[in-house]
Coordinates of C-alpha atoms and ligand atoms in Angstrom, one line a residue:
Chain A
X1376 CA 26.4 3.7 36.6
X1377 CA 25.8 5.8 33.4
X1378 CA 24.7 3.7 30.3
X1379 CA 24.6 5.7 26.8
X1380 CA 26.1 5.8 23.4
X1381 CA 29.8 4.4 23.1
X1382 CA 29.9 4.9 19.4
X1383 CA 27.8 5.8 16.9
X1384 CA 27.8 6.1 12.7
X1385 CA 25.2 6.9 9.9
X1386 CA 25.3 5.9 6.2
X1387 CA 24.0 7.4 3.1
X1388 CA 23.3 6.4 -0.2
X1389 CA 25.5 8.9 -2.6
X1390 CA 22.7 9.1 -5.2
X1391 CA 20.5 12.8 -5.1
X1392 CA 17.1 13.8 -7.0
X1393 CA 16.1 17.3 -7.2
X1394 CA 12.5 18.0 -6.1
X1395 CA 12.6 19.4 -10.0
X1396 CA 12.8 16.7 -11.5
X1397 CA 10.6 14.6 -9.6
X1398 CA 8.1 17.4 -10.5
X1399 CA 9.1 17.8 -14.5
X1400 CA 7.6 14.6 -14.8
X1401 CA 4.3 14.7 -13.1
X1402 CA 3.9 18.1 -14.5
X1403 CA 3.7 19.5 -10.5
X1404 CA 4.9 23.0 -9.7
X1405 CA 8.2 22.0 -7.6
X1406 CA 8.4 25.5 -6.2
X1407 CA 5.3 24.8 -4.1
X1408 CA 7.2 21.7 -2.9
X1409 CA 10.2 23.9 -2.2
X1410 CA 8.2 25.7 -0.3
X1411 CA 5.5 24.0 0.9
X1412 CA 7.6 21.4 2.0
X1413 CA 11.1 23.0 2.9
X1414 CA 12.1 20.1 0.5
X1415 CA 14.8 20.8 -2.4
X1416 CA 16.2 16.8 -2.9
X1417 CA 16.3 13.9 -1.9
X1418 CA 18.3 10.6 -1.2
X1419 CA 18.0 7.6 -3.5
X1420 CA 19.6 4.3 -3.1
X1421 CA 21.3 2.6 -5.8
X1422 CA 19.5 -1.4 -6.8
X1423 CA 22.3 -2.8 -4.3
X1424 CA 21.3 -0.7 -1.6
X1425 CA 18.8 -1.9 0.6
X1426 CA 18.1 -0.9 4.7
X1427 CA 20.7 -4.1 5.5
X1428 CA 23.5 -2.6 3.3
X1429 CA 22.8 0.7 4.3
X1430 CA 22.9 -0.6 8.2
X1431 CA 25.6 -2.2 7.8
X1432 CA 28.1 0.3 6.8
X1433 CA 26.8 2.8 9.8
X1434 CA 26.9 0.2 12.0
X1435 CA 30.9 0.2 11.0
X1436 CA 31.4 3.6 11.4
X1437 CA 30.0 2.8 14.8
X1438 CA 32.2 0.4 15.3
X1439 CA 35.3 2.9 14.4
X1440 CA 33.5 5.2 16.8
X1441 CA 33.6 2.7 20.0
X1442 CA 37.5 2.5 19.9
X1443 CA 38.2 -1.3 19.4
X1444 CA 35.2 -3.0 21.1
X1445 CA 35.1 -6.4 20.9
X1446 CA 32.2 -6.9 17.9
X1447 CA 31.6 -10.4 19.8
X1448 CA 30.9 -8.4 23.1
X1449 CA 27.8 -7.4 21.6
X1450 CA 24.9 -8.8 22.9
X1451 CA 21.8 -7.6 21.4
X1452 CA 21.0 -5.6 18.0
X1453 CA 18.1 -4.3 16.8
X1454 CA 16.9 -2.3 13.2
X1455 CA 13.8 -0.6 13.3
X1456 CA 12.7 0.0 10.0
X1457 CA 9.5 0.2 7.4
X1458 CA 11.3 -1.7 4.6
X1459 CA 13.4 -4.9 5.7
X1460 CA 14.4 -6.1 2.5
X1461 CA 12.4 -9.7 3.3
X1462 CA 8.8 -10.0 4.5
X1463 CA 9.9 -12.9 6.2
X1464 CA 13.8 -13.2 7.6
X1465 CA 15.2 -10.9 9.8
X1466 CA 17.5 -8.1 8.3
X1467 CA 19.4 -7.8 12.2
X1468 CA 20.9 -11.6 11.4
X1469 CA 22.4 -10.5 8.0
X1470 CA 23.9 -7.3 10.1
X1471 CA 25.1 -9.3 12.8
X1472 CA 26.6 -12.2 10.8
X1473 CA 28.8 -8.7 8.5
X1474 CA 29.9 -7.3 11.7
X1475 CA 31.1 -10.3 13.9
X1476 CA 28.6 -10.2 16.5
X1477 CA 27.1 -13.7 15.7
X1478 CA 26.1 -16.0 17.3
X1479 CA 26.0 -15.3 20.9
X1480 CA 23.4 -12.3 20.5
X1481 CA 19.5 -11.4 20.2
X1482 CA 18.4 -9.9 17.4
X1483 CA 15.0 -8.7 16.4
X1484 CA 13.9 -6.3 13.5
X1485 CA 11.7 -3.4 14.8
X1486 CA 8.2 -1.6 12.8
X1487 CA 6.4 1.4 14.0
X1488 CA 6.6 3.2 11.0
X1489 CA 9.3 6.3 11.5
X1490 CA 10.1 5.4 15.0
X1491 CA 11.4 1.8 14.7
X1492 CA 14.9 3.3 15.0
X1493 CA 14.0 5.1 18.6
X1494 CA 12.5 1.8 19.8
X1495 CA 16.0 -0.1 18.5
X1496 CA 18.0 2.5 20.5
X1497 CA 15.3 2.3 23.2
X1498 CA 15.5 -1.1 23.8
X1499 CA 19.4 -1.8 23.3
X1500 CA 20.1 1.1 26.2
X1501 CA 16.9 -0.7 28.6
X1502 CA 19.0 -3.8 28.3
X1503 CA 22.5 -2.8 29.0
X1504 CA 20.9 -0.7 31.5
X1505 CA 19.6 -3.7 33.4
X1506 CA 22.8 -5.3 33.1
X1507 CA 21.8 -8.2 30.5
X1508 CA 24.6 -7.4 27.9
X1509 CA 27.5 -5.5 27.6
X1510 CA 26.9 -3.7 24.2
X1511 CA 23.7 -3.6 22.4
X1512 CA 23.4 -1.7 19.2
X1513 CA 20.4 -0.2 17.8
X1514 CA 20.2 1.3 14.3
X1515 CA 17.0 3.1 12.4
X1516 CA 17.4 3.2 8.5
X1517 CA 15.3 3.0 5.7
X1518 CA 14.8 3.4 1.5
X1519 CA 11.0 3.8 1.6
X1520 CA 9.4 4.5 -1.1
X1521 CA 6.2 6.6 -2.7
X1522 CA 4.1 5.9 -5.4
X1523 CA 4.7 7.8 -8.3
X1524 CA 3.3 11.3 -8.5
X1525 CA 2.1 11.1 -4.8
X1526 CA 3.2 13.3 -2.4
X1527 CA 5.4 11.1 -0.6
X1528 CA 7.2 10.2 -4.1
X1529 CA 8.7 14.1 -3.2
X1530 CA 10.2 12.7 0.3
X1531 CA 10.5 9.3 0.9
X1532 CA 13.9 8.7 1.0
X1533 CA 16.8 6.8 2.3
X1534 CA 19.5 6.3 5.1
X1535 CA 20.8 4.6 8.3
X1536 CA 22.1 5.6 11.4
X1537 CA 23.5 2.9 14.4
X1538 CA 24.4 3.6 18.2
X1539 CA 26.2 1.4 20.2
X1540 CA 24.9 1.5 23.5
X1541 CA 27.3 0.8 26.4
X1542 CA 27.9 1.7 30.1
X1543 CA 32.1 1.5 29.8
X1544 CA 33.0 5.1 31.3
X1545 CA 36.4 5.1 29.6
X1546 CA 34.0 4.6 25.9
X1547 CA 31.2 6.9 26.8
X1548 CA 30.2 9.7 24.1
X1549 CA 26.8 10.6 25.5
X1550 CA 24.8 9.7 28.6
X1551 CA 21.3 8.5 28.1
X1552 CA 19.8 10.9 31.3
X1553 CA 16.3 10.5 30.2
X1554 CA 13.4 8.8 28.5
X1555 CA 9.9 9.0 27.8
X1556 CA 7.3 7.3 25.4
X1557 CA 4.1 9.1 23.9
X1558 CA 1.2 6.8 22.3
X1559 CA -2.2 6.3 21.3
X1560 CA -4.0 4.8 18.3
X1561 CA -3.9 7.2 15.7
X1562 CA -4.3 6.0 12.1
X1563 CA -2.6 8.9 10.3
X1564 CA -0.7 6.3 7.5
X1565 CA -0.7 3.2 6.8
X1566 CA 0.4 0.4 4.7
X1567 CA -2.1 -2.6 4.3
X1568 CA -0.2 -6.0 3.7
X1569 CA 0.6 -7.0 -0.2
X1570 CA 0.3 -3.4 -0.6
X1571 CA 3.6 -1.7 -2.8
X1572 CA 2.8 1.6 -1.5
X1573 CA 1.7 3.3 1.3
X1574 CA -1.6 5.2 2.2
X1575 CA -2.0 8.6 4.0
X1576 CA -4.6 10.5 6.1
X1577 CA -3.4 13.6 4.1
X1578 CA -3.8 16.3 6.2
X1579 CA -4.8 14.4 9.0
X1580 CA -1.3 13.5 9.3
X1581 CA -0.5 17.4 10.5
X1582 CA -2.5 18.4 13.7
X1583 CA -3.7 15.4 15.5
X1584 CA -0.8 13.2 14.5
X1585 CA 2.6 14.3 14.2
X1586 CA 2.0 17.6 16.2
X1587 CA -0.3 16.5 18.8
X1588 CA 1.7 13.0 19.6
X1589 CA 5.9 14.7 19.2
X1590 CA 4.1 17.7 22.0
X1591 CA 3.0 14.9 24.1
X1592 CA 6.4 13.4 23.8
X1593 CA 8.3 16.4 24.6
X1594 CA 6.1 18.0 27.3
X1595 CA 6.1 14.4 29.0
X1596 CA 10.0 14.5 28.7
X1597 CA 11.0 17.4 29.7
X1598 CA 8.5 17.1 32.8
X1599 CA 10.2 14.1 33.7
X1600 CA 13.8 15.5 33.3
X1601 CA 13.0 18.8 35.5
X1602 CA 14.4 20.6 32.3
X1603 CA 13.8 23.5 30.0
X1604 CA 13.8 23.7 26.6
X1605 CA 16.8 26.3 27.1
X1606 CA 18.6 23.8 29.0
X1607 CA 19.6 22.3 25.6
X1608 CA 22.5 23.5 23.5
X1609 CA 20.6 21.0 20.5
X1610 CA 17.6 19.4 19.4
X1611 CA 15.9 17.1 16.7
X1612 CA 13.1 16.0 15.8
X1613 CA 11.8 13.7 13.5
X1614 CA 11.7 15.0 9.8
X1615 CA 9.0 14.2 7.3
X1616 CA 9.9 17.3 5.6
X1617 CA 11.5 20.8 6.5
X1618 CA 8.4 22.2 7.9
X1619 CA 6.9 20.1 10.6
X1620 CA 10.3 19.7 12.5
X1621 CA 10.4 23.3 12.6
X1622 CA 7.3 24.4 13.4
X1623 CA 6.8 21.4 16.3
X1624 CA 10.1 22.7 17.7
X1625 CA 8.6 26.8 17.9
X1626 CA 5.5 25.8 19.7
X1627 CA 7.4 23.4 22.1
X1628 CA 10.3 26.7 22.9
X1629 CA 13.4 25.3 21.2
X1630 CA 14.9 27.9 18.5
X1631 CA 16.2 27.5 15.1
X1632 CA 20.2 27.4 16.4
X1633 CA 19.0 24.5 18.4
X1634 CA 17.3 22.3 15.7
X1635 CA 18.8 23.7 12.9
X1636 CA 22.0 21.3 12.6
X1637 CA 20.3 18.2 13.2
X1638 CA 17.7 19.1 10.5
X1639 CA 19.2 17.4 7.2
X1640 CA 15.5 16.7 5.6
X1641 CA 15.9 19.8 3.0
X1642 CA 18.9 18.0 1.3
X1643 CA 17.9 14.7 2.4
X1644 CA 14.3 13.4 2.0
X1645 CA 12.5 11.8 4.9
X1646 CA 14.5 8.9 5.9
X1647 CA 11.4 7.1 7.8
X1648 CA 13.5 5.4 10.9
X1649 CA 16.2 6.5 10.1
X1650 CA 15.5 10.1 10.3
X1651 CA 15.7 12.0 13.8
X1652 CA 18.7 9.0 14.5
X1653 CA 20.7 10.4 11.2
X1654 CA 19.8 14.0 12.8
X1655 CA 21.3 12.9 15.9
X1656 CA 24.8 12.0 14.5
X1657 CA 24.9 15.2 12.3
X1658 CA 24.7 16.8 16.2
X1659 CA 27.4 14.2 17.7
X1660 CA 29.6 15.3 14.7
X1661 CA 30.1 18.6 16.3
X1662 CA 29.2 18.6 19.8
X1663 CA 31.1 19.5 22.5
X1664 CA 31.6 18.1 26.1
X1665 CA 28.7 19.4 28.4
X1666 CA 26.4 19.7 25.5
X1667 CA 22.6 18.2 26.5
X1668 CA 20.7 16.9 23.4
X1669 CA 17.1 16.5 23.2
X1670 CA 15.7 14.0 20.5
X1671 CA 12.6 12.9 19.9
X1672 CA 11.5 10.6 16.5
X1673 CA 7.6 10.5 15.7
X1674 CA 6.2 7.4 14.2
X1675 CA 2.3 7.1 12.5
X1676 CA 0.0 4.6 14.1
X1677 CA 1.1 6.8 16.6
X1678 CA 3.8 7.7 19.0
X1679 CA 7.3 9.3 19.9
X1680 CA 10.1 8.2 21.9
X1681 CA 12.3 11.1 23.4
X1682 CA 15.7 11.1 24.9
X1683 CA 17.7 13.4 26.5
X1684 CA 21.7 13.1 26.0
X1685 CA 24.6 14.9 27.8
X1686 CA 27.5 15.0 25.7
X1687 CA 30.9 13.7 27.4
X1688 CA 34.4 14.2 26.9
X1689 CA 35.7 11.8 24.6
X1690 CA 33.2 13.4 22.0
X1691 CA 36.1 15.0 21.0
X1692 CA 38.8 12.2 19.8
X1693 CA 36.2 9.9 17.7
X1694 CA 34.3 12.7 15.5
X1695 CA 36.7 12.4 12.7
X1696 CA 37.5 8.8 12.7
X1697 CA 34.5 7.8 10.7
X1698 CA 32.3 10.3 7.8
X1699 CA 30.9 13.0 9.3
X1700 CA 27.1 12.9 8.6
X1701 CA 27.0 16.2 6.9
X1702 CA 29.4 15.4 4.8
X1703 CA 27.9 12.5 3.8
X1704 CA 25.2 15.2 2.7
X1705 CA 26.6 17.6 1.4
X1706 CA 29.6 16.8 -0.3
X1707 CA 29.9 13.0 -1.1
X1708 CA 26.8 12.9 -3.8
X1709 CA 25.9 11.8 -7.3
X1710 CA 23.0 14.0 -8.8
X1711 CA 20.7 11.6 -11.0
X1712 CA 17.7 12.4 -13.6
X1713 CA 14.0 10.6 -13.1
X1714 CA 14.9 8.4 -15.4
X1715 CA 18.0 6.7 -13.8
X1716 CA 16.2 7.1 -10.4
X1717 CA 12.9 5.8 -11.4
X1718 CA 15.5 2.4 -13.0
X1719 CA 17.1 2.4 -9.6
X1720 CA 13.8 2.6 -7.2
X1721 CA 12.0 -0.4 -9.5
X1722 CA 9.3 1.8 -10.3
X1723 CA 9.6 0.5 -14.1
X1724 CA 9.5 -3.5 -14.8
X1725 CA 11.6 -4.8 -16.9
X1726 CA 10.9 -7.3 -19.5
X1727 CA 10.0 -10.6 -18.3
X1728 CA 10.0 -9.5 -14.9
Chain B
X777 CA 17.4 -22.3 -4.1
X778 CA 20.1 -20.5 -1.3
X779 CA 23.4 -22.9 -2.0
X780 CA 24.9 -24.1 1.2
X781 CA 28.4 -23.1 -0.7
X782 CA 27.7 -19.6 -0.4
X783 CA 26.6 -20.2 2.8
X784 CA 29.7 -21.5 4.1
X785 CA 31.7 -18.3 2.0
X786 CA 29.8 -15.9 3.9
X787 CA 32.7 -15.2 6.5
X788 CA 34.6 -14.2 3.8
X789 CA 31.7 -12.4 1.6
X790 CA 30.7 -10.8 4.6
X791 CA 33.3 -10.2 7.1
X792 CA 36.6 -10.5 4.7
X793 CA 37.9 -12.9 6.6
X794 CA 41.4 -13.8 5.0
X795 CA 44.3 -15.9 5.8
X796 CA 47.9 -15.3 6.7
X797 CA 50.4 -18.0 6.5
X798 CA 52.3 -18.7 9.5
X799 CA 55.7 -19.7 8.0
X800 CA 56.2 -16.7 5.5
X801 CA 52.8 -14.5 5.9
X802 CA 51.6 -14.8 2.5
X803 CA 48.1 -13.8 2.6
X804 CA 45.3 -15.2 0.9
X805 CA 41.3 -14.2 -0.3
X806 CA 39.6 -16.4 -0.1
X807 CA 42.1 -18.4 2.4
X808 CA 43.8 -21.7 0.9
X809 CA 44.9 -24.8 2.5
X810 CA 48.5 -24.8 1.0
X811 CA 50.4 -21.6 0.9
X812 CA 51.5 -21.7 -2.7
X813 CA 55.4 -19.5 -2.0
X814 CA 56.2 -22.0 1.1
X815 CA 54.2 -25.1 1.0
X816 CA 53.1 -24.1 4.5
X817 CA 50.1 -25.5 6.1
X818 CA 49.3 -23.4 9.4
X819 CA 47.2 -20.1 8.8
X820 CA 46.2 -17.5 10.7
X821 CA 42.5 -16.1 9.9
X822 CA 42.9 -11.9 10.0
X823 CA 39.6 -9.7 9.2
X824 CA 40.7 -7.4 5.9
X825 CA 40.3 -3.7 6.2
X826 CA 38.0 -2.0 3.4
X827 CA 41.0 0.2 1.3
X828 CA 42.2 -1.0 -1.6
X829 CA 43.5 0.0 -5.1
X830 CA 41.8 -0.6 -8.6
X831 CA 44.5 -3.1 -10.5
X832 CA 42.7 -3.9 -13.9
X833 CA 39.1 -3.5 -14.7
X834 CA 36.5 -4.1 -17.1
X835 CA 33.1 -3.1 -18.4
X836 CA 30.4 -5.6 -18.5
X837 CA 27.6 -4.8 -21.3
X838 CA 25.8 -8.0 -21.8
X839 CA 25.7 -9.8 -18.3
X840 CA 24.5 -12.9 -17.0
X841 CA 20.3 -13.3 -15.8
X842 CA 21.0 -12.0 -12.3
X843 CA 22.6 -8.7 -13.0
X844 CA 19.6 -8.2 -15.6
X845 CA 19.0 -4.1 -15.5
X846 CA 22.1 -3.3 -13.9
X847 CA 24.5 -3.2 -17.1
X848 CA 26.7 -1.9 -18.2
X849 CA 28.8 -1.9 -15.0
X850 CA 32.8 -2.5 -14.4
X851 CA 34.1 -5.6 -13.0
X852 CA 38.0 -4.4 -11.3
X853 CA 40.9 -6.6 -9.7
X854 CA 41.1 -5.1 -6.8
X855 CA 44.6 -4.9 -4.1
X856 CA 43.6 -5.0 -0.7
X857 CA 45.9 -2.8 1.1
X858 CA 46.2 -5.8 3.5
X859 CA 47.9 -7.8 0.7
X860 CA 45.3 -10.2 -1.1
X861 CA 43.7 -9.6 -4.5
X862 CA 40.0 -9.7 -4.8
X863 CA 37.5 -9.1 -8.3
X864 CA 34.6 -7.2 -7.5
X865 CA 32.3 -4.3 -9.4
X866 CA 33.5 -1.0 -8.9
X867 CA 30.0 1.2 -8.2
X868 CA 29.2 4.8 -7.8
X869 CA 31.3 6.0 -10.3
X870 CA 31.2 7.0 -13.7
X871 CA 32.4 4.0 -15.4
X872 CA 34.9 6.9 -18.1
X873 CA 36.2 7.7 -14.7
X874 CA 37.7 4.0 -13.3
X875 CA 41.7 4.2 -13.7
X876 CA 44.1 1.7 -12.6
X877 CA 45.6 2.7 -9.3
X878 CA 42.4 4.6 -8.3
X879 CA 42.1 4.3 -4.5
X880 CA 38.7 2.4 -3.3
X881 CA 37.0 1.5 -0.3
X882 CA 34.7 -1.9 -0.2
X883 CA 31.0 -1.4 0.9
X884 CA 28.5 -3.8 1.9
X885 CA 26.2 -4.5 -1.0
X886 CA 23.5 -6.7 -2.8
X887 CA 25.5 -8.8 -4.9
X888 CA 21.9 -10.3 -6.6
X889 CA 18.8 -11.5 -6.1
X890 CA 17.4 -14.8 -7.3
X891 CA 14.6 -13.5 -8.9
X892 CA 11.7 -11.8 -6.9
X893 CA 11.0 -14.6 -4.2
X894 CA 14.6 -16.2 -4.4
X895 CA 17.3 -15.2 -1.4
X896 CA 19.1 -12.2 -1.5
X897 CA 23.2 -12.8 -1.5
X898 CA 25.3 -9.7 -0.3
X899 CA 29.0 -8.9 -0.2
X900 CA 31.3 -6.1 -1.2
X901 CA 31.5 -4.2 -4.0
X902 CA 34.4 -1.1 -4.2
X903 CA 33.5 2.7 -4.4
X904 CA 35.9 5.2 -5.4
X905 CA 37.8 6.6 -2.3
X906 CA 36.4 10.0 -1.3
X907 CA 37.6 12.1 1.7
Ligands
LIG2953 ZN1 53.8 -19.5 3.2

């Protein structure tokens, strides 16, 4: 029996800052950003918006997606993510408990840096794949953050993105056909507990990190499939800014038609776990029956889970029941200055605080 | 301290869990004991859907400790399109831009923090319709 996504929804926060006017203030040259980084805004959440509120709402638009599951049916969910709103209490309860899943299901909260979202989704399919629940959802979102002025203050950015993971036939949206998990010890980034901010290996997080672990990923994939990358009408990868999804898809022989739509970092910002899971929907938004999808997220410390999806029939009938991820984007957006976003991200105290 | 009574709320905070009475439908948010048109007592619970329409609204400027930073922002009576009434802020709009009888969609939100180490209390807040 085929076990895969059911449904499936992302979320966005509305606010955008322009790589401009991050740089204004730091006096940076944003055109080297632009560039260098294939970055031109980002995505900010408002002060109510936190990974939970965020996951929530995609979760719904999942929901809409699965045509009238039974929320109670659901038997295990899981958020991977680098900023659960408490140190200490899981952010899956508070999801569960807003969607109607409680109490009869396992939750736990998933870290791994960007690729707590794959491990969710990873997990949820393992277990209705061995038959020990009927649904299980798995979500990847984030609203990390940079320190001010550092590099990262350019991309980190937020968003959520939730699959329901099923093996109904009459529900299916995608088959999961394939798997594979790449990891070794790599300390390419890092965030030391206590710590407000994280610290990178600058640019040791290019070659031996993100290229050298995603490669490993995909090679080890596609190996295991018996597939080409031209066997694929889509790919994405994960997304810490325009460049390195790019270039990681040219050396591993998927073009720019392949990875281009599930690419939203330029007008997005690096959404941490919840980045090659948003890029996935953007693709489910307009995919067609047939299709094969090939994901694979990247997460420091270091490792990458890879999937490959084939796209099935009822696609059709469910991409406009919910926001379309693009549009989400593209159209539904508030542009904000430094000094609203710098109120909204906590980066100034305020009095007595 | 988390307060056991917004504990027990959190079906309705969370999931918008309203009540329909059984002898003339009247529904209620939060649900009631007595329906106040029939004097019924039997009530069926029904999960509200997120539309609505802005009835009345106002603009806070000088708010309470827990929405410290966050002012000025509009407070709005809000008509569920599955009957009840509910008063929430209206967000992600310019607040020049709230009229009555805009439509609205309720999103899962922070609602507010007790300070930095207190629990964190969510529920909806409504954002202008957009399609
Ligand atoms: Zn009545």
């Amino acid at each position: 029996m085929s076990v895969g996504i059911v449904g499936y929804g992302a979320h966005l926060p509305r606010r955008r800052i322009k790589v401009e006017e991050i740089a204004k203030v730091w006096g940076a040259d944003a055109p080297s950003y632009k560039k260098g980084l294939e970055l031109l805004q980002k995505s900010v959440p408002a002060l109510d918006e936190d990974t939970i509120t965020l996951s929530v709402e995609a979760v719904r638009n999942a929901l809409t997606r699965a045509g009238g599951i039974d929320p109670a049916d659901i038997g295990a969910l899981y958020i991977g993510s680098e900023s659960h709103p408490y140190a200490v209490k899981p952010s899956g309860t508070i999801v569960a408990e807003a969607i109607g899943a409680v109490p009869s299901c396992h939750t736990a909260d998933f870290e791994f840096a960007c690729k707590a979202g794959s491990e969710a989704m990873f997990v949820a399919y393992g277990l209705v794949k061995a038959g020990l629940v009927k649904y299980a959802v798995g979500i990847g979102g984030d609203t990390s953050q940079g320190a001010p002025g550092d590099a990262l203050e350019y991309s980190a950015a937020a968003g959520s993105a939730a699959f329901i993971m099923g093996d109904d036939p009459d529900k299916m949206l995608a088959t999961v056909d394939e798997t594979y998990a790449f990891m070794t010890d790599t300390p390419d980034f890092w965030r030391r507990e206590h710590q407000f901010y994280p610290s990178h290996g600058g640019r040791f997080t290019g070659e031996p990190a993100y290229f050298r672990t995603t490669l490993g990923a995909v090679n080890g994939l596609l190996e295991k499939a018996n597939l080409k990358p031209e066997d694929f009408r889509w790919a994405v990868f994960h997304q810490p800014n325009g460049k390195f999804p790019a270039r990681v898809a040219k050396m591993a022989g998927f073009t720019e038609e392949q990875y281009d739509v599930g690419r939203l970092v330029p007008l997005l910002g690096n959404t941490y776990s919840g980045a090659s899971p948003l890029g996935l929907t953007a693709i489910l938004d307009v995919a067609q029956p047939g299709d094969r999808i090939f994901m694979c997220s990247y997460g420091s410390g270091a490792g990458s889970d890879a999937f490959v999806y084939t796209v099935q029939d009822r696609i059709r009938e469910v991409q406009n029941l919910a926001p379309k991820t693009r549009w989400m984007l593209e159209e539904n957006t508030i542009q904000v200055e430094y000094g609203e976003y710098a109120k909204m991200r906590r980066k100034i105290r305020l009095a007595g605080e | 301290m988390p307060s056991a009574r917004s504990w027990r709320a959190y079906p309705q905070t969370y999931r918008l869990e309203a009540s329909r009475c059984s002898g003339c439908q009247k529904t209620f948010f939060p649900p009631r004991q007595v329906c106040n048109a029939c004097s019924g007592r039997e009530f069926e619970t029904f999960r509200m859907g997120y539309g609505g329409t802005v009835v009345t609204h106002t603009v806070i400027r000088t708010p309470g400790d827990q929405f410290q930073g966050e002012a000025p922002f509009a407070v709005g009576i809000i008509a569920m399109d599955d009957g009840p009434k509910m008063t929430t802020q209206i967000v992600d709009v310019p607040l020049e831009e709230i009229r009555i009888g805009m439509k609205v969609k309720l999103e899962f939100r922070r609602m507010y923090a007790e300070g930095h180490d207190g629990v964190i209390e969510y529920g909806h807040k409504a954002v202008p319709l957009r399609e």
